[in-house]
Short mmCIF file of C-alpha atoms and ligand atoms in Angstrom, two decimals:
data_model
loop_
_atom_site.label_atom_id
_atom_site.label_comp_id
_atom_site.label_asym_id
_atom_site.label_seq_id
_atom_site.Cartn_x
_atom_site.Cartn_y
_atom_site.Cartn_z
CA MET A 1180 -113.04 -6.34 122.61
CA PRO A 1181 -109.26 -5.93 122.71
CA GLY A 1182 -109.47 -2.48 124.40
CA GLN A 1183 -111.69 -3.93 127.17
CA ASP A 1184 -109.25 -6.81 127.84
CA SER A 1185 -106.37 -4.46 128.39
CA GLU A 1186 -108.60 -2.25 130.59
CA SER A 1187 -109.57 -5.16 132.84
CA ALA A 1188 -105.94 -6.38 132.95
CA THR A 1189 -104.90 -2.89 134.15
CA ALA A 1190 -107.72 -2.89 136.73
CA SER A 1191 -106.58 -6.31 138.08
CA LEU A 1192 -103.02 -5.01 138.27
CA HIS A 1193 -104.22 -2.01 140.28
CA LEU A 1194 -106.24 -4.30 142.54
CA VAL A 1195 -103.16 -6.42 143.29
CA GLU A 1196 -101.17 -3.26 144.06
CA TYR A 1197 -103.95 -1.96 146.37
CA LEU A 1198 -104.15 -5.30 148.21
CA LYS A 1199 -100.35 -5.29 148.69
CA ALA A 1200 -100.40 -1.67 149.90
CA ILE A 1201 -103.22 -2.42 152.37
CA ALA A 1202 -101.40 -5.51 153.70
CA GLN A 1203 -98.26 -3.38 154.18
CA GLU A 1204 -100.28 -0.70 155.99
CA GLU A 1205 -101.85 -3.39 158.24
CA ARG A 1206 -98.40 -4.66 159.22
CA ARG A 1207 -97.19 -1.11 159.99
CA VAL A 1208 -100.24 -0.24 162.12
CA ALA A 1209 -100.05 -3.59 163.98
CA ASN A 1210 -96.71 -2.41 165.43
CA LEU A 1211 -98.09 0.85 166.83
CA LEU A 1212 -99.44 1.48 170.29
CA PRO A 1213 -102.38 3.86 169.67
CA LEU A 1214 -103.15 6.31 172.47
CA ALA A 1215 -106.35 7.76 170.97
CA ALA A 1216 -109.67 5.94 171.29
CA ASN A 1217 -110.43 6.27 167.58
CA GLU A 1218 -107.34 4.19 166.80
CA ASN A 1219 -108.21 1.39 169.22
CA ARG A 1220 -108.02 -2.12 167.88
CA MET A 1221 -110.95 -4.47 168.35
CA SER A 1222 -110.45 -7.82 169.98
CA ASP A 1223 -110.40 -10.88 167.71
CA LEU A 1224 -113.68 -11.95 169.30
CA ALA A 1225 -115.39 -8.64 168.41
CA ARG A 1226 -113.91 -8.84 164.89
CA ARG A 1227 -115.37 -12.33 164.50
CA PHE A 1228 -118.89 -10.92 164.92
CA HIS A 1229 -118.21 -7.99 162.58
CA ALA A 1230 -116.82 -10.31 159.90
CA SER A 1231 -120.03 -12.36 159.82
CA GLY A 1232 -122.05 -12.04 156.62
CA LEU A 1233 -125.04 -11.37 158.90
CA SER A 1234 -123.59 -7.91 159.62
CA GLU A 1235 -124.62 -6.96 156.06
CA GLN A 1236 -128.28 -7.92 156.64
CA TYR A 1237 -131.16 -5.70 157.67
CA LEU A 1238 -132.59 -6.35 161.11
CA LEU A 1239 -135.40 -3.88 161.51
CA GLY A 1240 -137.10 -2.60 164.65
CA THR A 1241 -136.39 -3.04 168.31
CA LEU A 1242 -136.19 -6.30 170.25
CA ALA A 1243 -139.76 -5.75 171.43
CA ASP A 1244 -140.96 -5.24 167.82
CA ARG A 1245 -139.30 -8.44 166.67
CA GLU A 1246 -140.69 -10.66 169.47
CA GLY A 1247 -138.26 -13.42 168.50
CA ARG A 1248 -139.95 -13.97 165.11
CA ALA A 1249 -137.83 -15.80 162.49
CA ILE A 1250 -139.72 -14.12 159.64
CA MET A 1251 -140.86 -10.52 159.95
CA VAL A 1252 -143.54 -8.89 157.86
CA GLU A 1253 -143.61 -5.10 158.16
CA GLY A 1254 -145.99 -3.41 155.73
CA ASP A 1255 -145.04 -4.74 152.33
CA LEU A 1256 -141.59 -5.89 153.49
CA MET A 1257 -140.79 -9.49 154.41
CA LEU A 1258 -137.46 -9.94 156.17
CA ASN A 1259 -135.45 -12.50 158.06
CA GLY A 1260 -135.87 -12.05 161.83
CA LEU A 1261 -132.28 -13.29 162.61
CA THR A 1262 -133.26 -14.68 166.00
CA ALA A 1263 -129.68 -15.53 167.03
CA VAL A 1264 -128.70 -11.90 166.44
CA SER A 1265 -131.70 -10.72 168.47
CA ASP A 1266 -130.61 -13.04 171.31
CA LEU A 1267 -127.12 -11.49 171.19
CA GLU A 1268 -128.68 -8.00 171.19
CA ALA A 1269 -130.81 -8.89 174.23
CA HIS A 1270 -127.71 -10.10 176.09
CA ALA A 1271 -125.66 -7.01 175.07
CA THR A 1272 -128.52 -4.75 176.20
CA ALA A 1273 -128.61 -6.37 179.65
CA VAL A 1274 -124.82 -6.11 180.01
CA ALA A 1275 -124.78 -2.45 178.88
CA LYS A 1276 -127.54 -1.59 181.39
CA ARG A 1277 -125.43 -3.05 184.18
CA LEU A 1278 -122.08 -1.54 183.07
CA PHE A 1279 -123.40 1.99 182.59
CA ALA A 1280 -126.15 2.06 185.26
CA ALA A 1281 -128.66 2.69 182.46
CA GLU A 1282 -132.45 2.34 182.63
CA ALA A 1283 -132.72 1.81 178.87
CA VAL A 1284 -130.19 0.96 176.17
CA GLU A 1285 -130.29 1.48 172.41
CA LEU A 1286 -127.55 -0.27 170.46
CA ARG A 1287 -128.54 0.71 166.92
CA PRO A 1288 -126.53 3.91 166.31
CA LEU A 1289 -123.64 3.08 163.98
CA SER A 1290 -121.06 5.64 165.11
CA GLY A 1291 -120.41 8.54 167.47
CA VAL A 1292 -121.74 11.15 165.03
CA HIS A 1293 -124.78 9.00 164.23
CA ALA A 1294 -125.54 8.78 167.99
CA MET A 1295 -125.03 12.56 168.24
CA MET A 1296 -127.63 13.15 165.51
CA CYS A 1297 -130.09 10.69 167.11
CA SER A 1298 -129.83 12.36 170.54
CA LEU A 1299 -130.06 15.92 169.24
CA LEU A 1300 -132.98 15.22 166.91
CA ALA A 1301 -134.87 13.24 169.56
CA LEU A 1302 -134.32 15.60 172.50
CA THR A 1303 -134.49 19.06 170.93
CA ASP A 1304 -136.80 21.05 168.68
CA PRO A 1305 -135.99 23.69 166.07
CA GLY A 1306 -135.10 26.93 167.85
CA ASP A 1307 -133.83 25.21 171.05
CA VAL A 1308 -130.46 26.32 172.38
CA VAL A 1309 -127.87 23.55 172.72
CA TYR A 1310 -124.63 24.18 174.60
CA SER A 1311 -121.59 22.15 173.58
CA ILE A 1312 -117.84 22.39 174.06
CA ASP A 1313 -115.93 24.81 171.83
CA PRO A 1314 -113.62 22.83 169.50
CA LEU A 1315 -110.80 25.09 170.77
CA ASN A 1316 -111.38 23.48 174.18
CA GLY A 1317 -111.68 19.92 172.86
CA GLY A 1318 -115.28 19.82 171.58
CA HIS A 1319 -116.18 17.95 168.40
CA PHE A 1320 -115.79 19.96 165.19
CA ALA A 1321 -119.10 18.74 163.70
CA THR A 1322 -121.49 19.50 166.59
CA ARG A 1323 -122.11 23.18 165.77
CA HIS A 1324 -122.55 22.49 162.04
CA LEU A 1325 -125.05 19.69 162.68
CA LEU A 1326 -127.00 21.84 165.14
CA GLN A 1327 -127.16 24.72 162.68
CA ARG A 1328 -128.35 22.43 159.85
CA MET A 1329 -131.06 21.14 162.22
CA GLY A 1330 -132.24 24.69 162.99
CA ARG A 1331 -131.06 24.58 166.61
CA ALA A 1332 -129.15 27.48 168.17
CA SER A 1333 -125.58 26.48 169.01
CA GLN A 1334 -123.76 28.05 171.98
CA TYR A 1335 -120.39 27.13 173.45
CA LEU A 1336 -120.05 26.38 177.15
CA PRO A 1337 -118.08 28.97 179.16
CA TRP A 1338 -114.65 27.52 179.87
CA ASN A 1339 -112.32 27.76 182.84
CA GLU A 1340 -108.83 27.89 181.30
CA ASP A 1341 -107.08 27.39 184.65
CA HIS A 1342 -108.80 24.12 185.44
CA TRP A 1343 -109.49 23.13 181.83
CA THR A 1344 -113.13 22.43 182.43
CA ILE A 1345 -116.59 23.99 182.11
CA ASP A 1346 -117.07 27.23 184.06
CA VAL A 1347 -120.31 26.17 185.79
CA SER A 1348 -120.88 29.44 187.68
CA ALA A 1349 -120.51 31.52 184.48
CA LEU A 1350 -122.98 29.17 182.78
CA ARG A 1351 -125.42 29.48 185.70
CA THR A 1352 -125.36 33.28 185.32
CA GLU A 1353 -125.79 33.05 181.54
CA VAL A 1354 -128.75 30.64 181.53
CA ALA A 1355 -130.54 32.52 184.35
CA LYS A 1356 -131.24 35.28 181.82
CA THR A 1357 -133.87 33.18 179.97
CA ASN A 1358 -136.48 30.51 180.77
CA GLN A 1359 -135.55 28.52 177.68
CA LYS A 1360 -135.11 24.75 177.83
CA LYS A 1361 -131.44 23.98 178.43
CA VAL A 1362 -129.68 21.14 176.67
CA ILE A 1363 -126.01 20.51 177.30
CA PHE A 1364 -124.13 18.25 174.92
CA LEU A 1365 -120.77 17.23 176.39
CA ASP A 1366 -118.76 16.35 173.28
CA HIS A 1367 -115.22 16.32 174.67
CA GLY A 1368 -112.76 14.66 172.30
CA THR A 1369 -109.63 14.96 174.46
CA PRO A 1370 -110.94 14.35 178.00
CA LEU A 1371 -108.17 14.44 180.60
CA PHE A 1372 -110.43 14.91 183.63
CA PRO A 1373 -114.03 14.05 184.56
CA LEU A 1374 -116.57 16.75 183.62
CA PRO A 1375 -118.67 18.40 186.40
CA ILE A 1376 -121.97 16.67 185.55
CA THR A 1377 -123.52 16.84 189.04
CA GLU A 1378 -122.64 20.54 189.31
CA LEU A 1379 -124.16 21.20 185.88
CA LYS A 1380 -127.42 19.50 186.84
CA ASP A 1381 -127.51 21.42 190.12
CA ALA A 1382 -126.87 24.71 188.34
CA LEU A 1383 -129.38 24.20 185.53
CA GLY A 1384 -132.25 22.55 187.35
CA LYS A 1385 -134.08 19.30 186.83
CA THR A 1386 -135.67 20.31 183.52
CA SER A 1387 -132.28 20.65 181.89
CA LEU A 1388 -130.97 17.76 179.81
CA VAL A 1389 -127.35 16.67 179.91
CA VAL A 1390 -126.07 14.37 177.17
CA TYR A 1391 -122.60 12.90 177.73
CA ASP A 1392 -120.77 11.86 174.56
CA ALA A 1393 -118.43 9.08 175.66
CA SER A 1394 -116.87 8.41 172.26
CA HIS A 1395 -113.45 8.51 173.94
CA THR A 1396 -114.27 7.25 177.42
CA LEU A 1397 -116.92 4.54 177.05
CA GLY A 1398 -114.45 1.70 177.71
CA LEU A 1399 -113.04 3.45 180.78
CA ILE A 1400 -116.59 4.04 182.10
CA ALA A 1401 -117.51 0.38 181.49
CA GLY A 1402 -114.41 -0.72 183.41
CA SER A 1403 -115.12 1.73 186.30
CA TYR A 1404 -111.91 3.67 185.61
CA PHE A 1405 -113.68 6.98 184.95
CA GLN A 1406 -116.70 8.97 186.08
CA CYS A 1407 -120.07 7.20 185.66
CA PRO A 1408 -122.10 9.91 183.83
CA LEU A 1409 -125.58 8.40 184.38
CA THR A 1410 -125.03 7.93 188.12
CA GLU A 1411 -123.77 11.52 188.35
CA GLY A 1412 -126.97 12.85 186.76
CA ALA A 1413 -126.50 12.83 182.97
CA ASP A 1414 -129.73 12.01 181.13
CA VAL A 1415 -128.13 10.29 178.15
CA LEU A 1416 -124.79 8.53 177.74
CA GLN A 1417 -123.81 7.84 174.15
C1 LIG B 101 -116.60 13.60 171.21
C2 LIG B 101 -116.75 12.87 169.91
N1 LIG B 101 -117.98 12.57 169.46
C3 LIG B 101 -118.14 11.90 168.28
C4 LIG B 101 -117.06 11.49 167.54
C5 LIG B 101 -117.27 10.80 166.21
O1 LIG B 101 -117.40 9.46 166.33
P1 LIG B 101 -117.50 8.56 165.02
O2 LIG B 101 -116.25 8.76 164.24
O3 LIG B 101 -117.67 7.18 165.58
O4 LIG B 101 -118.72 9.01 164.24
C6 LIG B 101 -115.76 11.75 167.99
C7 LIG B 101 -114.60 11.31 167.21
O5 LIG B 101 -113.49 11.33 167.61
C8 LIG B 101 -115.61 12.48 169.19
O6 LIG B 101 -114.39 12.82 169.63
#
């Protein structure tokens, strides 16, 4: 139909314009030196893996579930086992264990917020109190909203303005008032200094759980340029 032809010609024209605009944006960004972790650029090697068509495929279960099978049958699903990808995952798991002093590693979360949801849902129950960093002090804007939607009680950690860190003694006094399980979620998005993880564990006792969100510092931790949260007593590093 004539109307359709002109519509698809207009769409192609728009597509060409979008491709040009994206190429221009790529050239502009390539000349910047980003100082925030979320604007980091991946290495060409890492990009090579991401660009693989295999990154669009399902690969269900854990390494142990897959047992190196080339074809996987799960219930009424039959899927490719992608054994080369499982081998890469096994290698990455071993490297991550070494770099972060971790007992166990899970590589499946897709982003920082996805990891946040996995940790909070797995480690807390409805009604539990979770302390996180007030966004005014650098905490992540989504943490409180996610906690509230999950039925958890969200509290902000007391903050020492002079030293720009958690006020551990004020927190100790606050949590002593109840016997409730204590979960601390350290979601700092502009970390200038290490956080007092050992002091937090000492103050809250062994039954407390400390989750360290390293969305901005994971590379520095891997390279031993920053505190090592798991060695200092954090229960989860994500
Ligand atoms: C502390 C913290 N956690 C989580 C995130 C979100 O990570 P993502 O965008 O990968 O979901 C950010 C983003 O900057 C962050 O600062």
